[in-house]
Each structure stands twice: as structure tokens, then as C-alpha cells.
mmCIF file of C-alpha atoms and ligand atoms in Angstrom:
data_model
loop_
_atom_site.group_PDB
_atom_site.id
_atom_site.type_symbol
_atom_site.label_atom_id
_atom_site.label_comp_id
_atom_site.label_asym_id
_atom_site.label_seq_id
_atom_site.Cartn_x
_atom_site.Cartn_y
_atom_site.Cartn_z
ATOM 1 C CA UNK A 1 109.735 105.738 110.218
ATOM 2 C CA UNK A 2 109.047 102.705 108.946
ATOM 3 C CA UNK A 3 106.767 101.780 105.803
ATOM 4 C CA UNK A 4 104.195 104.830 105.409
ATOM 5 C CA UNK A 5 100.703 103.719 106.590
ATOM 6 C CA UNK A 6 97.962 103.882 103.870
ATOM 7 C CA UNK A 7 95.329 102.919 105.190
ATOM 8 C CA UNK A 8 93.867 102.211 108.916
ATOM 9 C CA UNK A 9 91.369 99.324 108.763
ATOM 10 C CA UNK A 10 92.827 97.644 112.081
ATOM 11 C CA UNK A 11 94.860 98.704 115.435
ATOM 12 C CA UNK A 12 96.640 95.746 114.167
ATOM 13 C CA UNK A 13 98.067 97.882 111.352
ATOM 14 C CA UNK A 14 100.043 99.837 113.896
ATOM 15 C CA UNK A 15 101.750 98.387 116.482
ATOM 16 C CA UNK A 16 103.326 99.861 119.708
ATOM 17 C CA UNK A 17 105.602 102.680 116.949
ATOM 18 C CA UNK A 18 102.619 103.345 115.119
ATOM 19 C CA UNK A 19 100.021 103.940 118.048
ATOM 20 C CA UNK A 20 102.781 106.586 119.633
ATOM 21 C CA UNK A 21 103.439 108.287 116.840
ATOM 22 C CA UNK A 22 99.996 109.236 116.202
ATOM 23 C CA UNK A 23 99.248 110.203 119.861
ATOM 24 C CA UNK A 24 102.163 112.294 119.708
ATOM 25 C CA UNK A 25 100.748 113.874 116.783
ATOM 26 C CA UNK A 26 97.545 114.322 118.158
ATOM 27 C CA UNK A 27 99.418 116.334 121.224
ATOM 28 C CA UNK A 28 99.445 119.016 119.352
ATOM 29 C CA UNK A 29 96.860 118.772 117.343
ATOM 30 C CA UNK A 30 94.925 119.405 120.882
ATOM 31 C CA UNK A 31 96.646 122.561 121.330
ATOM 32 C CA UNK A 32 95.324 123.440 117.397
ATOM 33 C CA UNK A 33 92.290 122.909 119.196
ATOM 34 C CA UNK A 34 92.873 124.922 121.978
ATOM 35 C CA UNK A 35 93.473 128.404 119.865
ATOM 36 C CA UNK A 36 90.548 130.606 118.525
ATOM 37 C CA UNK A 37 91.292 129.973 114.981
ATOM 38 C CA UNK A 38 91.181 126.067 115.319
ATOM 39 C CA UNK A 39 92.597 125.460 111.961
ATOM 40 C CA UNK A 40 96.031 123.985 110.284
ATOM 41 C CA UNK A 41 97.103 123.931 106.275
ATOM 42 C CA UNK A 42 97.924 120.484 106.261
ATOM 43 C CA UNK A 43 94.858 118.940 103.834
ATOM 44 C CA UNK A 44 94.445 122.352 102.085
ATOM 45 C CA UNK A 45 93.110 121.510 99.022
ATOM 46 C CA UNK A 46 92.555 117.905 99.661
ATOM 47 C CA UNK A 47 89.398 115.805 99.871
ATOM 48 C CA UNK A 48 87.513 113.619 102.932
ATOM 49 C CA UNK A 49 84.411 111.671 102.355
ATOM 50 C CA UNK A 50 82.613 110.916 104.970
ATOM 51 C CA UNK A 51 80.590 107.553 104.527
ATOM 52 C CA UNK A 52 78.154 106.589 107.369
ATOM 53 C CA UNK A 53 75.569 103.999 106.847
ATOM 54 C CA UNK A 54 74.943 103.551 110.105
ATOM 55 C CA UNK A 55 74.173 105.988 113.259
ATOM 56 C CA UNK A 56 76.617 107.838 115.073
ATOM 57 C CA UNK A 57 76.885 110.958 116.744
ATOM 58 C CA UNK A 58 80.598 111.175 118.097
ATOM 59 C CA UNK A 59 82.470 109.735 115.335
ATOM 60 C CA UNK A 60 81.199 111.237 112.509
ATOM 61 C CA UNK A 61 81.359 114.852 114.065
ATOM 62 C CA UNK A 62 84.359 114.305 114.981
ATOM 63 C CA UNK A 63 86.235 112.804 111.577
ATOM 64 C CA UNK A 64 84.026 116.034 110.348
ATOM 65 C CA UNK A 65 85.533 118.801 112.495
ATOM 66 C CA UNK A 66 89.337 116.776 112.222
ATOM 67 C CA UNK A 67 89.019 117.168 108.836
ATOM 68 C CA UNK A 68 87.583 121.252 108.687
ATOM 69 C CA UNK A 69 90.550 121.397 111.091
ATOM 70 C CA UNK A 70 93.232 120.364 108.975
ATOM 71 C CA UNK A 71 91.147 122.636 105.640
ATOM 72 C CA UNK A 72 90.424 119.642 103.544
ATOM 73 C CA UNK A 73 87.317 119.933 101.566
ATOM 74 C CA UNK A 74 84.833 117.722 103.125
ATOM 75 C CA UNK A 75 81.742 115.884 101.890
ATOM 76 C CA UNK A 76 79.692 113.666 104.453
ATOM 77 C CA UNK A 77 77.527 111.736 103.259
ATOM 78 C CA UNK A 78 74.659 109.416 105.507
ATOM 79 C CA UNK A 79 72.480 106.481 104.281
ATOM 80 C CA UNK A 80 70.069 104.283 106.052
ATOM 81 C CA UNK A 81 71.455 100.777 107.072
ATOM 82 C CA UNK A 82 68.745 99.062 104.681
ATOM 83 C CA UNK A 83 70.038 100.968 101.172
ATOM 84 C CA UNK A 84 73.510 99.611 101.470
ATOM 85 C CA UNK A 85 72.991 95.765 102.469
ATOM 86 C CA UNK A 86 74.680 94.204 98.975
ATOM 87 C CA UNK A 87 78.338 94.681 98.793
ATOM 88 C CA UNK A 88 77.883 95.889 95.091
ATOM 89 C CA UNK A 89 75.607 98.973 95.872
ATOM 90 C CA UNK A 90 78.846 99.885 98.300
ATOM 91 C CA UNK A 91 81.050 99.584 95.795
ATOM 92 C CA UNK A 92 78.738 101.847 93.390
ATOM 93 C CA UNK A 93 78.652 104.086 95.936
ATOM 94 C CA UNK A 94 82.461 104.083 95.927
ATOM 95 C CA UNK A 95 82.900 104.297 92.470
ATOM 96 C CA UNK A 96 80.975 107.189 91.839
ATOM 97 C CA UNK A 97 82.448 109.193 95.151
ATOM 98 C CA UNK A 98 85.994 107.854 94.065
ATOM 99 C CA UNK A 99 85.401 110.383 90.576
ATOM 100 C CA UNK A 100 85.628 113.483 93.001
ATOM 101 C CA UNK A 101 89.230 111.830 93.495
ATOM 102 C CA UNK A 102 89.004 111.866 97.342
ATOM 103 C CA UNK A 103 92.531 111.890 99.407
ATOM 104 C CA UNK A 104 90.933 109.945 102.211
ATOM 105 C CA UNK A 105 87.462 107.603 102.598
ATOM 106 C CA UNK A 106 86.123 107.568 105.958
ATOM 107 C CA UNK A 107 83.990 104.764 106.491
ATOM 108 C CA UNK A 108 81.213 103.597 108.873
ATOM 109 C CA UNK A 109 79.104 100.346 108.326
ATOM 110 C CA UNK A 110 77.453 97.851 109.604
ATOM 111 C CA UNK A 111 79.465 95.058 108.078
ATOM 112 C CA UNK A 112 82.351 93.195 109.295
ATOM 113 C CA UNK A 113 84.764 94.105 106.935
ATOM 114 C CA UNK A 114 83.660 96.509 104.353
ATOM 115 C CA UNK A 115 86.393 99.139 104.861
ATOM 116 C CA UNK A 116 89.064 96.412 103.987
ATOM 117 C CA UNK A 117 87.123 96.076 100.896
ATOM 118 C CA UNK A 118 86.497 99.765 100.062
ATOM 119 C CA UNK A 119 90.377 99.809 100.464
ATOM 120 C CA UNK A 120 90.418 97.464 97.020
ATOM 121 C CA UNK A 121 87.783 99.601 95.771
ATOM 122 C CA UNK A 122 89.711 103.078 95.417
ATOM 123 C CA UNK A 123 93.190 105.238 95.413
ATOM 124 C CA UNK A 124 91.817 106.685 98.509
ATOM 125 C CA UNK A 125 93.356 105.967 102.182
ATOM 126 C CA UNK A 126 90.288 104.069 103.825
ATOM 127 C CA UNK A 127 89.912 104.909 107.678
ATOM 128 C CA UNK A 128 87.282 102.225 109.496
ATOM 129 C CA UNK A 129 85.247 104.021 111.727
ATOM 130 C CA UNK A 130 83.425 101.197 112.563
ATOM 131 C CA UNK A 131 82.806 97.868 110.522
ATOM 132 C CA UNK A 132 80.004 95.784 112.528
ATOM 133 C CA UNK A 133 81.244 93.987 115.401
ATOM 134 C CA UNK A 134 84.575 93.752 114.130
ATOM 135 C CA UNK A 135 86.772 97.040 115.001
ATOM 136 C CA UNK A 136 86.836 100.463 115.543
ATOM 137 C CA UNK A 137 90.409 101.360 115.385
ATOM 138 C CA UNK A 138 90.263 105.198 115.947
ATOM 139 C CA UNK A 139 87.872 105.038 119.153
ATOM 140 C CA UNK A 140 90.823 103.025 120.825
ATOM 141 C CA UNK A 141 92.941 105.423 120.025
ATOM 142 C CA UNK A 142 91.728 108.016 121.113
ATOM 143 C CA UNK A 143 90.762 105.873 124.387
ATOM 144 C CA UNK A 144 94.415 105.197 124.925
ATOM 145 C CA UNK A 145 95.099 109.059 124.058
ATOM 146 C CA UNK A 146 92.399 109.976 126.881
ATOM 147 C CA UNK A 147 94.057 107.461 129.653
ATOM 148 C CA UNK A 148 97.829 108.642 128.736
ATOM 149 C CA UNK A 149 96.755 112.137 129.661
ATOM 150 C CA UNK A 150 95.069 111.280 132.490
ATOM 151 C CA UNK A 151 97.507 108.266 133.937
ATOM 152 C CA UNK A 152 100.886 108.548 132.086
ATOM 153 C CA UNK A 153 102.266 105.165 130.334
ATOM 154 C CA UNK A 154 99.800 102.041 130.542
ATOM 155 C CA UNK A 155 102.379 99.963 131.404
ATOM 156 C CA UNK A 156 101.684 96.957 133.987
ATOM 157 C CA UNK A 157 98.080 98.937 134.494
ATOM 158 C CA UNK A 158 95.203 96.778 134.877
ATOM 159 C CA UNK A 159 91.913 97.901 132.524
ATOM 160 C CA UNK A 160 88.771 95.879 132.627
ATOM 161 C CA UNK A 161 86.475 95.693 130.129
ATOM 162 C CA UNK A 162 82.650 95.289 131.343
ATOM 163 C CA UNK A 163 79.725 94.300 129.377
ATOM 164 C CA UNK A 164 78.281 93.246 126.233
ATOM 165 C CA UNK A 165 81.742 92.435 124.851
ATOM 166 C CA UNK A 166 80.420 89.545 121.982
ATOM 167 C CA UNK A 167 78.770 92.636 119.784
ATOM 168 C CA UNK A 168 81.399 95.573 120.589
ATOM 169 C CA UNK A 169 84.023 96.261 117.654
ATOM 170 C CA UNK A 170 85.299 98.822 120.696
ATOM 171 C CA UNK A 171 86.218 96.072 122.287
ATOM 172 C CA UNK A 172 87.935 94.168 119.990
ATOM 173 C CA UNK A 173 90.237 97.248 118.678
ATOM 174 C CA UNK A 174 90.586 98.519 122.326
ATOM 175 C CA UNK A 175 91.900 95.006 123.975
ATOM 176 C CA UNK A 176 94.786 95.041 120.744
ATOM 177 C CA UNK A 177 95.506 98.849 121.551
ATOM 178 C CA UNK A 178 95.168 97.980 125.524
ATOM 179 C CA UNK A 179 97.851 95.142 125.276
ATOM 180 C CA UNK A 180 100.152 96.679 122.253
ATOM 181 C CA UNK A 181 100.866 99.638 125.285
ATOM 182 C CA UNK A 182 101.722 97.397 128.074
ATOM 183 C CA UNK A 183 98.548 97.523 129.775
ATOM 184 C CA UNK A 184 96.451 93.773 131.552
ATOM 185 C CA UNK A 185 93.273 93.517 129.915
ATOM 186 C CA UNK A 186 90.371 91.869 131.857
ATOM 187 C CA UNK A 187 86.790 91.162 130.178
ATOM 188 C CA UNK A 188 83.788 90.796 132.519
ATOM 189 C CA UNK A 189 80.120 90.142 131.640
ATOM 190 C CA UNK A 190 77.408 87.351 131.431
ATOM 191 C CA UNK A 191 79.081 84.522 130.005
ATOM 192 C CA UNK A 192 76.060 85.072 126.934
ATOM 193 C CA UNK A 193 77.922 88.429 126.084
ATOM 194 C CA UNK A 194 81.380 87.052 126.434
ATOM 195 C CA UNK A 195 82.804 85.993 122.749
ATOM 196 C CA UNK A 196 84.133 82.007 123.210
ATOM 197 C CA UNK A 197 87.883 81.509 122.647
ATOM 198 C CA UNK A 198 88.245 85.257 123.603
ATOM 199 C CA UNK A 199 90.718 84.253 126.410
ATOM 200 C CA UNK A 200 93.018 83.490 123.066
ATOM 201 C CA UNK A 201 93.777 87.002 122.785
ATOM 202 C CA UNK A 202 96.281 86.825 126.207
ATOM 203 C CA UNK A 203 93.030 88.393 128.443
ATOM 204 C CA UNK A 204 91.667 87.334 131.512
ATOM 205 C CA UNK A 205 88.075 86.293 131.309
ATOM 206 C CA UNK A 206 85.404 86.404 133.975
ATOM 207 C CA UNK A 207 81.591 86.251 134.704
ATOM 208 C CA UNK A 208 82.147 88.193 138.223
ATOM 209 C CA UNK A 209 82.803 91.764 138.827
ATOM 210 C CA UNK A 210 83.932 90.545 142.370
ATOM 211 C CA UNK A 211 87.405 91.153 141.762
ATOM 212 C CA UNK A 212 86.828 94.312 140.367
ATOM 213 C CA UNK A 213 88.687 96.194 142.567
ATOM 214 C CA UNK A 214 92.185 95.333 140.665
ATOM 215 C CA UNK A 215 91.105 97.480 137.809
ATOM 216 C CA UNK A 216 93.097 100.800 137.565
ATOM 217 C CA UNK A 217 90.609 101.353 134.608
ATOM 218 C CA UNK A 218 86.722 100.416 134.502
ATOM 219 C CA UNK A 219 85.889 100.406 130.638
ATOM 220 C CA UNK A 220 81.994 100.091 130.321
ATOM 221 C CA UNK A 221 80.529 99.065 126.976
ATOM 222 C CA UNK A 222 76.876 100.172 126.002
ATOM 223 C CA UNK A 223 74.498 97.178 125.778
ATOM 224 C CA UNK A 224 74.159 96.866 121.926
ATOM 225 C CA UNK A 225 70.948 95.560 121.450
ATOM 226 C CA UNK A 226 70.263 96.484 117.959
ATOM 227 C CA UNK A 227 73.006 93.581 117.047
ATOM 228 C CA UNK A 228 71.453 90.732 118.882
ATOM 229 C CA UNK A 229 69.361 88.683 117.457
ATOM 230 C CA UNK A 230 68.663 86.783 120.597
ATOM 231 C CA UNK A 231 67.848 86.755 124.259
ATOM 232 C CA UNK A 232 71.436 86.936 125.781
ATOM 233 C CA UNK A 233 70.059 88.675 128.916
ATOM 234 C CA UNK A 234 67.112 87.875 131.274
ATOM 235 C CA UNK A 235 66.244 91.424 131.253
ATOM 236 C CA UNK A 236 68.193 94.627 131.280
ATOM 237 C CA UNK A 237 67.125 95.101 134.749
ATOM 238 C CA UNK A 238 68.811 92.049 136.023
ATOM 239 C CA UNK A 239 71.602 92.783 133.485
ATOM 240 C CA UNK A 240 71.952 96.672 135.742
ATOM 241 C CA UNK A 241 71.371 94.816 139.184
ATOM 242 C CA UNK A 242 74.373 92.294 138.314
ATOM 243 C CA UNK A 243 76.710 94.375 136.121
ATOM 244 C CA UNK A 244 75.883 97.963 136.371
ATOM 245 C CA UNK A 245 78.587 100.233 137.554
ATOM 246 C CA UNK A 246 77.787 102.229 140.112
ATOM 247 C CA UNK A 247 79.309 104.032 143.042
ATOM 248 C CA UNK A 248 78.834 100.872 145.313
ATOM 249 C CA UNK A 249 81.172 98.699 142.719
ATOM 250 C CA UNK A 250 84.051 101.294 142.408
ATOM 251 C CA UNK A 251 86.948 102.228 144.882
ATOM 252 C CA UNK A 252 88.807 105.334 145.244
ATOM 253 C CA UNK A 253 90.772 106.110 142.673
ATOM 254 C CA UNK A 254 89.315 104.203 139.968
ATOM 255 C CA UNK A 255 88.671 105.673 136.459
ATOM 256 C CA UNK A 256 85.397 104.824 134.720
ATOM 257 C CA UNK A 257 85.331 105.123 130.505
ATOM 258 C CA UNK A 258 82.329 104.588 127.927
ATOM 259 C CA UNK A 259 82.605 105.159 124.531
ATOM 260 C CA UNK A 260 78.824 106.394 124.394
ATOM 261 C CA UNK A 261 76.178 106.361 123.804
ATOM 262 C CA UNK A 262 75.347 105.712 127.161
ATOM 263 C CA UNK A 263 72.186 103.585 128.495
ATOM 264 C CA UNK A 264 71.823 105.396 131.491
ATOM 265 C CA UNK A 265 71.050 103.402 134.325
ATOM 266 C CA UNK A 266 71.740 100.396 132.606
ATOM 267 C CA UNK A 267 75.114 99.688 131.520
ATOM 268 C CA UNK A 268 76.524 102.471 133.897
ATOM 269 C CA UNK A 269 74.345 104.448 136.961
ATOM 270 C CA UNK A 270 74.315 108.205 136.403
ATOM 271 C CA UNK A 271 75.812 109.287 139.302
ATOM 272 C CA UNK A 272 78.895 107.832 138.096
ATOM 273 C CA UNK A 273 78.479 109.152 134.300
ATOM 274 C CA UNK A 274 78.532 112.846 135.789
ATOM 275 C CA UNK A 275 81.187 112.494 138.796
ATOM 276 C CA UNK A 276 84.673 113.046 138.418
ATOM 277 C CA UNK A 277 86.024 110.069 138.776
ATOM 278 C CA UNK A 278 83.937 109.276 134.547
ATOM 279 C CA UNK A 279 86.219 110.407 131.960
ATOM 280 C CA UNK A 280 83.552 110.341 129.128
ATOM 281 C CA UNK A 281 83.375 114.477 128.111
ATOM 282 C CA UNK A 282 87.577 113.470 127.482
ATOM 283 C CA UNK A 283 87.235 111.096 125.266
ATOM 284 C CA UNK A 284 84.931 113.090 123.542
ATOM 285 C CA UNK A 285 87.185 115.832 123.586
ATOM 286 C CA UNK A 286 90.430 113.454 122.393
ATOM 287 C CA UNK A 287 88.382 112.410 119.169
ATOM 288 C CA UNK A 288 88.822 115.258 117.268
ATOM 289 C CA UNK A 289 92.676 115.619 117.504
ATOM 290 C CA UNK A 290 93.390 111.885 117.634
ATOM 291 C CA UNK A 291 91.179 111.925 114.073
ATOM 292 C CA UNK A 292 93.276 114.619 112.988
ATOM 293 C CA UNK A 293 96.525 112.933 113.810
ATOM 294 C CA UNK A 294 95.317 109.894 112.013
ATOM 295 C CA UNK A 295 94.409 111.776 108.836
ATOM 296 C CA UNK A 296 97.409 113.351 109.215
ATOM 297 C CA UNK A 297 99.572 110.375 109.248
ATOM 298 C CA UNK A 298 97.943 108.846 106.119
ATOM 299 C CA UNK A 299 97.544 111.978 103.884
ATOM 300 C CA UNK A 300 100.992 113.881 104.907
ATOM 301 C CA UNK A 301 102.541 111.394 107.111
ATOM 302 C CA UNK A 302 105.819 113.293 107.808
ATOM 303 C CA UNK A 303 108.485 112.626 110.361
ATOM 304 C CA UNK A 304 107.376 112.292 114.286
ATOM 305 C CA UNK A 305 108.067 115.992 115.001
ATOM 306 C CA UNK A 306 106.413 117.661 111.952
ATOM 307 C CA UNK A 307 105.423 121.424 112.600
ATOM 308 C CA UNK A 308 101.425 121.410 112.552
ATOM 309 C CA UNK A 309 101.386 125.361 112.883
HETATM 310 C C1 NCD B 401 80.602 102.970 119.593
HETATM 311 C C2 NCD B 401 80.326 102.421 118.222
HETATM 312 O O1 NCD B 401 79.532 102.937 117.462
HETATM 313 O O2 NCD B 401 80.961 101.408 117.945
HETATM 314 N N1 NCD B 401 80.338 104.316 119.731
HETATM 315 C C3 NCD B 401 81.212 105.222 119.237
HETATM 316 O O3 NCD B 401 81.732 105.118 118.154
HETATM 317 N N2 NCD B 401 81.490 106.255 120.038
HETATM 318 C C4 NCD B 401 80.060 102.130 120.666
HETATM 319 C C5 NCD B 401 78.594 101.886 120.739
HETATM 320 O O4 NCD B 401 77.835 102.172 119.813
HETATM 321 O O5 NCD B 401 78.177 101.368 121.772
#
């Protein structure tokens, strides 16, 4: 292994090594998850805190339960968007928290880039669970986790990306951990919602789901309106009538992903949230192991094959 990972504020902090090691780790951390007593040694006596300051429902149960699973101690703590919006009262915040001599910070915010500064803030390993619009590293994780179980390597596999791509930080992490495994990334939306420059990042770019039918992989992205501050769309309705995926935009064989919460009916009909062919309740599902495997690799990080029973 190569230098140990301390913190992970980017999927550009892993690479192709880094991103397989941790899914291999969170292998069997899923079968942890799988027995009656869902619980490993590994953070016994250690310390997570849990720092949202902005809403969530999947990731912060999840970094919860990952971290109950591995028997850290673990202190969550929530605040309102509004009582955090000067970098100092953050860093108060992670002053004071940083005297129960935490092991591991998890942080959620809406700021692009406040859990690369919380890493200069503390001894901690920070983990960004979501900084703004700018990434959320362990959501493509366990995205990539979710799509290896379901269709092996991602080599040469084509996975589109539809929607409001300008204000996703899913995006963003998810194209890097997309390409780093092999896979052809295309992003698809009203030109409003596509970032400029984007096509920078080696993707293909287009305002048309006509061609949608090369996608192995349909990766739908929740209309974020609470981040724009402007009229990108005519109306939702026109936004569902030109990009909505439904069953009349998919062929056989095509896998649909969200990374929730879902707008029904908007961003995605719900006939296609509920069939077979969605792989939502998964990803779900991966985020507790994945978040397990990445606590696992900053706290213990031991060789690829370490025993987790
Ligand atoms: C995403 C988020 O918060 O960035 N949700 C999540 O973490 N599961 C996506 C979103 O809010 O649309």
C-alpha cells in the first residue's frame, strides 16, 4: 500500500488503487451487515463526530450506523444552515469538538470547501460528506460499489449522467470515480444546468436525451432547487416533459440510479423509481458498508485483506 490516506476530502485523493481497496473492504463489511450481531472491534474505543449543517437523511444515518458498526463512540451533532455561515463559528465549533479528541470528523456543509479546511483545523481524519456543490466523495463510492455488484468491472461501460448537473457535488465526485474505473461518462440536461467548460473533464456533453439509448447506466440527479438562485428552468413541468426518465425513455436492460432524495415525477417518473430495473434501495443499502470501509481505511487502514471479524 502506498502512502496511508488521512483524510478523504476528494475522489481525487484515491485513484483507481485507492477506490478498490476500499470496495474490497466494504465486501465484507456487507457480510458484517448481513449477521444478527452487525458489529466489528475495529474503532472500539475510538471517537466519530458527526457534523451536519445541512439536511440529509441517507448520509448521515448511514456514517451513523458505519460507525456503531465498527463500536466507535459516536456523537452526531446537527445545526441549521444559518448558525454556521462564517468560517470562524466552524472552526469554534471544531475547536471545542476537537477537545473530546475525536479519531475521525465527519463533515456535511453547505460550503465549497469547508472539510479541506476543517482538515487544517484538527488531528482528526476529516471525511466530506458533502461540501456545497463541490463533492461528495463517499456517495460515489458507494455508487460505484452498487454498479460493481450489479454489472461486474465498469470498464468500456457507458453511464450517463441526467439533470441538474451545475449544482450536484454527486456529480462532480461521481464523473472522477466514473472515469478513474474505466467507465464513458456522458452528461445530459438543459444547457442552463450544464456547468461550462465541463466537457474539460474528458465527458461527453449534450442537451438531448435522444441518444440515450447508449447508456448501460442512467444516473438521475434530483433537481436541487434550494441552490439556485435563478430561473434555470421554464418550469419543472417542462423540465419532467423534456428530461424526465420514464419507462418510454429507457430500453431493456438499462439500469436507472438516484442518489435521493427523489422528486417524484419530476426528475424521475415513479414507475421507474419502484421497478426493477431502479437500483435506488442498493445504494442505500451499499452506504453503510462502503462508510465503514472508508472509516476503516483512515482510522486502521491495514493491508487489503485485513480480517474484519
Ligand atoms: C445528495 C446530496 O446531498 O448531495 N444526496 C445524498 O447525499 N444522498 C444529492 C441530493 O441532495 O440531491
Amino acid at each position: 500500500m502506498s502512502q496511508p490516506l488521512r483524510h478523504l476530502l476528494s475522489i481525487g485523493d484515491l485513484g483507481r488503487a485507492g477506490i478498490e481497496r476500499i470496495l474490497d473492504r466494504a465486501l465484507s463489511f456487507a457480510e458484517v451487515s448481513g449477521r444478527e450481531i452487525k458489529k466489528v472491534p475495529a474503532l472500539r474505543g475510538r471517537t466519530v463526530v458527526n457534523l451536519f449543517y445541512e439536511s440529509s437523511t441517507r448520509t448521515s444515518s448511514s456514517f451513523e450506523l458505519a460507525a456503531k458498526r465498527l463500536s466507535a463512540d459516536v456523537v452526531s451533532i446537527r445545526a441549521s444552515g444559518s448558525s454556521v455561515d462564517k468560517g470562524e463559528s466552524l472552526r469554534d465549533t471544531v475547536e471545542t469538538l476537537s477537545a473530546y479528541d475525536p479519531a475521525a470528523i465527519v463533515i456535511r456543509s453547505p460550503h465549497v470547501g469547508a472539510a479541506s479546511l476543517v482538515a487544517g483545523w484538527t488531528e482528526a481524519s476529516v471525511v466530506n460528506a458533502g461540501d456545497g456543490k463541490h463533492e461528495h466523495p463517499t456517495q460515489a463510492l458507494l455508487d460505484v460499489f452498487t454498479l460493481r455488484q450489479r454489472i461486474g468491472p465498469l470498464e468500456g461501460r457507458s453511464i450517463w449522467i441526467v439533470g441538474d448537473v451545475l449544482h450536484s457535488r454527486v456529480a462532480r465526485s461521481n464523473i472522477l470515480a466514473f472515469q478513474a474505473m474505466g467507465a464513458r461518462v456522458t452528461l445530459a440536461g438543459p444547457p442552463t444546468l450544464l456547468p461550462r467548460g465541463i466537457e474539460q473533464l474528458g465527458v461527453e456533453v449534450t442537451p438531448q436525451l435522444d441518444a440515450l439509448a447508449d447508456a448501460d447506466v442512467v444516473y438521475v440527479l434530483r433537481m436541487q432547487q434550494e441552490r439556485m438562485e435563478a430561473a434555470y428552468i421554464p418550469t419543472l413541468r417542462e423540465y419532467a416533459q423534456r428530461y424526465q426518465i420514464n419507462p418510454g425513455r429507457l430500453r431493456p436492460g438499462q439500469l436507472v440510479m438516484h442518489p435521493g432524495p427523489v422528486n417524484r415525477g419530476v426528475e424521475l417518473s415513479a414507475d421507474v423509481i419502484d421497478s426493477a430495473v431502479s437500483l435506488i434501495g442498493e445504494q442505500v443499502k451499499a452506504g453503510v458498508a462502503v462508510r465503514m470501509a472508508v472509516l476503516y481505511e483512515l482510522l486502521v487502514g491495514s493491508p487489503r485483506l485485513a480480517a474484519v471479524a
